[in-house]
Coordinates of N, CA and C in Angstrom, one line a residue:
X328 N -21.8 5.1 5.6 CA -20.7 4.3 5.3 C -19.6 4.4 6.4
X329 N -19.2 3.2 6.8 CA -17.9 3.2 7.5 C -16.7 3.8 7.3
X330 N -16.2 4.5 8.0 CA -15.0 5.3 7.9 C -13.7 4.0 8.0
X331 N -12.8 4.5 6.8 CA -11.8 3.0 6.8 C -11.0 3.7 7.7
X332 N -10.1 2.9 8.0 CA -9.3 2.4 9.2 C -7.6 3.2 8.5
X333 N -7.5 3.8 9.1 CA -6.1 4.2 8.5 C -4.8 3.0 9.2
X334 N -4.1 3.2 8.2 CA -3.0 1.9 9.0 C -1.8 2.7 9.3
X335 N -1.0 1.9 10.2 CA 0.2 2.8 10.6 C 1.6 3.0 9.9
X336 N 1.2 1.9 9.1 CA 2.5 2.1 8.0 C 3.9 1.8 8.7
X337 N 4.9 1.4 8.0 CA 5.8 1.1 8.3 C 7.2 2.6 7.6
X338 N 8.1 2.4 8.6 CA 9.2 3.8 8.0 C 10.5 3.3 7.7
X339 N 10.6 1.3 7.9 CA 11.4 1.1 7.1 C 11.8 1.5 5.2
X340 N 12.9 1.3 5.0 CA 13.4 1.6 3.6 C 14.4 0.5 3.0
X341 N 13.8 -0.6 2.7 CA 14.8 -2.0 2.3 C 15.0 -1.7 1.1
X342 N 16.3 -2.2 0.7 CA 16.6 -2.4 -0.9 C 18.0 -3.4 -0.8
X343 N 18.3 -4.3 -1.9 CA 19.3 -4.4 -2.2 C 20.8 -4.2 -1.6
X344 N 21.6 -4.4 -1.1 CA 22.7 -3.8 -0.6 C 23.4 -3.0 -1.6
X345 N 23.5 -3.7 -2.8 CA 24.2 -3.4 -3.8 C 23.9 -2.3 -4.3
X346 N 22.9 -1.9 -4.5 CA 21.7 -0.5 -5.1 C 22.3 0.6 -4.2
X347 N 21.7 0.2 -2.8 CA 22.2 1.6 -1.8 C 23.8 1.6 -1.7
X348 N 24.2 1.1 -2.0 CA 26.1 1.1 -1.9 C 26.1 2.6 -3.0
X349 N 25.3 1.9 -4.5 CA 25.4 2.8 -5.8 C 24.7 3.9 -5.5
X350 N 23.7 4.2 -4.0 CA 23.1 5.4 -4.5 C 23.6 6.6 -4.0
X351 N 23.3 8.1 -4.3 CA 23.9 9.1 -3.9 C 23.5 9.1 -2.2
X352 N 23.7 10.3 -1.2 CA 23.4 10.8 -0.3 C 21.7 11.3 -0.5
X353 N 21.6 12.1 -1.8 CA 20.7 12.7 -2.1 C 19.3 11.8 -2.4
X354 N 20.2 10.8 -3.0 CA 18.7 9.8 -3.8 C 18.5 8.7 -2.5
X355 N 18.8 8.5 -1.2 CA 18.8 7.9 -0.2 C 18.0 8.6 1.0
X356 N 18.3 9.9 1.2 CA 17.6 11.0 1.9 C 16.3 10.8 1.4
X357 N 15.6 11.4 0.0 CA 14.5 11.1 -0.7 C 14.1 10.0 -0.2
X358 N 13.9 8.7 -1.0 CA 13.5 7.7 -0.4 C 12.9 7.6 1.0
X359 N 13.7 7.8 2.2 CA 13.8 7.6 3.2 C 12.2 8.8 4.0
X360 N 12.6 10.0 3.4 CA 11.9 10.9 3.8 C 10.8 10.4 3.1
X361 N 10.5 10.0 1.9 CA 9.1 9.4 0.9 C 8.2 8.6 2.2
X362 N 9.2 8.0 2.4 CA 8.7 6.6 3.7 C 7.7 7.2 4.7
X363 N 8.9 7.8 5.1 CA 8.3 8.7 6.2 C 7.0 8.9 6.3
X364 N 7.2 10.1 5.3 CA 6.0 11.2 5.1 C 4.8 10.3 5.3
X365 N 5.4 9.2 4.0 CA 3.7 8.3 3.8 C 3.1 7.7 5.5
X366 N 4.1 6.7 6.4 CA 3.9 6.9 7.2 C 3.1 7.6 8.2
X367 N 3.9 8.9 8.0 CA 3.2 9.4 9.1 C 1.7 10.4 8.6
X368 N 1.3 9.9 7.6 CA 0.2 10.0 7.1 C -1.1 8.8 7.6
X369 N -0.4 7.5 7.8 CA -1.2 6.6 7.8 C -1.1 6.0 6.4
X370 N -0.7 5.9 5.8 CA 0.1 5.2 4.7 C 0.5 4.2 4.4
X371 N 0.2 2.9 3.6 CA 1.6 1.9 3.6 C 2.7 1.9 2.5
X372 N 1.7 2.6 1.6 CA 2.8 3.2 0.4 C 3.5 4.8 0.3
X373 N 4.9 4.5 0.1 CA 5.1 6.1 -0.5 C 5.1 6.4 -1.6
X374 N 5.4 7.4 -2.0 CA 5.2 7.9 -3.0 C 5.7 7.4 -3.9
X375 N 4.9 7.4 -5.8 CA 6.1 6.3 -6.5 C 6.6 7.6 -7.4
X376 N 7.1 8.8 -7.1 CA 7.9 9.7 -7.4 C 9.8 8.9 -7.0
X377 N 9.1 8.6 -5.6 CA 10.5 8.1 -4.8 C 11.0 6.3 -5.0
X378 N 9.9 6.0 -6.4 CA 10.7 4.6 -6.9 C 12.1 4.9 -7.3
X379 N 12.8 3.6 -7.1 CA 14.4 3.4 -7.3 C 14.3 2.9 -8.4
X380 N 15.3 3.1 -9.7 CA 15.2 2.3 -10.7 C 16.4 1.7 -10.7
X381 N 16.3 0.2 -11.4 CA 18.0 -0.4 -11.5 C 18.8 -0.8 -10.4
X382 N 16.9 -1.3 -9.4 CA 17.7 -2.0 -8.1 C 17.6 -3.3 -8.3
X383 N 17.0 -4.0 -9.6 CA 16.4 -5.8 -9.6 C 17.5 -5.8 -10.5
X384 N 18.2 -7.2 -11.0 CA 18.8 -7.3 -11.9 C 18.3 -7.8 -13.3
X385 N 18.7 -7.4 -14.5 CA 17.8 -8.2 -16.0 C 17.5 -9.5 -15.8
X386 N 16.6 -10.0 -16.0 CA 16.1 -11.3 -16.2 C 15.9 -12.1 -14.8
X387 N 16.0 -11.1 -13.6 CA 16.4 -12.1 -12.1 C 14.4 -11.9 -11.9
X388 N 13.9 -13.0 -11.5 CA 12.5 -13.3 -11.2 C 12.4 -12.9 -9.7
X389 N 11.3 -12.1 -9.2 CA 10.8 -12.3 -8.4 C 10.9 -12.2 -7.2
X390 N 11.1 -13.8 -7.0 CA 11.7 -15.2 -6.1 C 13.4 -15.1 -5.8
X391 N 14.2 -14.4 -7.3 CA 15.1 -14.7 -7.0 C 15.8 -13.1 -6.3
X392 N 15.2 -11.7 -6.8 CA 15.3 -10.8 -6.2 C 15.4 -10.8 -4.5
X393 N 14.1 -11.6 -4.2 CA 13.9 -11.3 -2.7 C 14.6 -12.5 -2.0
X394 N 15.4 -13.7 -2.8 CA 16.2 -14.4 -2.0 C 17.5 -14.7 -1.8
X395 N 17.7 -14.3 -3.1 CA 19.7 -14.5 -3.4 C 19.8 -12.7 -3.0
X396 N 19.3 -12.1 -3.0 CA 19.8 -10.3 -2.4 C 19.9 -10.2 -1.2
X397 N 21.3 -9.2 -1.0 CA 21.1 -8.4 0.3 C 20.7 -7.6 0.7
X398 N 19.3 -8.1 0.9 CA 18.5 -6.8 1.6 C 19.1 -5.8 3.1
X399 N 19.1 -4.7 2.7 CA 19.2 -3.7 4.3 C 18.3 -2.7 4.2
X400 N 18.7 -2.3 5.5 CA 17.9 -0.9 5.7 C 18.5 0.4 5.1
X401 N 17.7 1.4 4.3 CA 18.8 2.2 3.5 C 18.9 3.2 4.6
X402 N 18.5 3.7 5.8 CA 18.5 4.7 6.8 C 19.8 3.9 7.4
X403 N 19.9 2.7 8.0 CA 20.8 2.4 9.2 C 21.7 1.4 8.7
X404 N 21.6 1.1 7.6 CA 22.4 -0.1 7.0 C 22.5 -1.6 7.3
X405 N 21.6 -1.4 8.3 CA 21.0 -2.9 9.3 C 20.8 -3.8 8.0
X406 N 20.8 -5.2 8.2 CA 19.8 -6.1 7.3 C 18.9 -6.3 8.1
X407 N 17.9 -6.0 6.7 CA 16.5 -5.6 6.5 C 15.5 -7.1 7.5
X408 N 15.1 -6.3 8.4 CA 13.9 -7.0 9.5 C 14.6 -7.1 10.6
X409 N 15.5 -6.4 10.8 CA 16.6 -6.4 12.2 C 16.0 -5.4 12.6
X410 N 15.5 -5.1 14.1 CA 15.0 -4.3 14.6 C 15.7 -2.8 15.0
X411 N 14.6 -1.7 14.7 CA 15.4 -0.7 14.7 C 15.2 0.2 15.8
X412 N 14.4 -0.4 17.0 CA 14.9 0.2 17.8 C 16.0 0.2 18.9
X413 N 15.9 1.5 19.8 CA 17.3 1.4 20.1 C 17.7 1.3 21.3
X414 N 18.0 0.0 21.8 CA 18.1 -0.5 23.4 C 18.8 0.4 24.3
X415 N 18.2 0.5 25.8 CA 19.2 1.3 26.5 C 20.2 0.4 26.8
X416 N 21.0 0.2 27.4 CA 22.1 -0.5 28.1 C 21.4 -0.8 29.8
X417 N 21.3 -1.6 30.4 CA 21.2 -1.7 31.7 C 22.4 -1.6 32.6
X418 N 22.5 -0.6 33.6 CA 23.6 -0.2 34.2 C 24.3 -1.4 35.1

């Protein structure tokens, strides 16, 4: 049998603006590290220890989560798919 292909996983951490505004230092750290870890496992999921609860709103669909929200990054505060790495400056 073929050996599967591990993937590289991603170490972003998107959510909501509004959610990470509400979250502690501690419950952001978590997450972030969750990411990681899975990552640098070869991973695309982390852990669902490190699910957020009470980041979607009652009754909001889906469709309407992923387009009326402000998504960022919960590491850098960037919005979410703005690239994170980090340019030098050319002298």
């Amino acid at each position: 049998m073929a050996k599967k292909t591990k993937g590289g996983g991603t170490t972003k951490v998107c959510l909501p603006a509004s959610k990470v505004r509400s979250m502690s230092a501690a419950k952001k750290k978590k997450v972030i590290n969750a990411k990681k870890a899975a990552a640098s496992k070869g991973k695309y999921k982390r852990s669902s220890k490190s699910n957020v609860k009470g980041a979607r709103r009652k009754g909001a669909t889906l469709k309407d989560w992923f387009e009326k929200e402000n998504w960022i990054n919960v590491a850098t505060g960037q919005p979410c798919g703005a690239s994170s790495r980090k340019r030098k400056k050319k002298k």
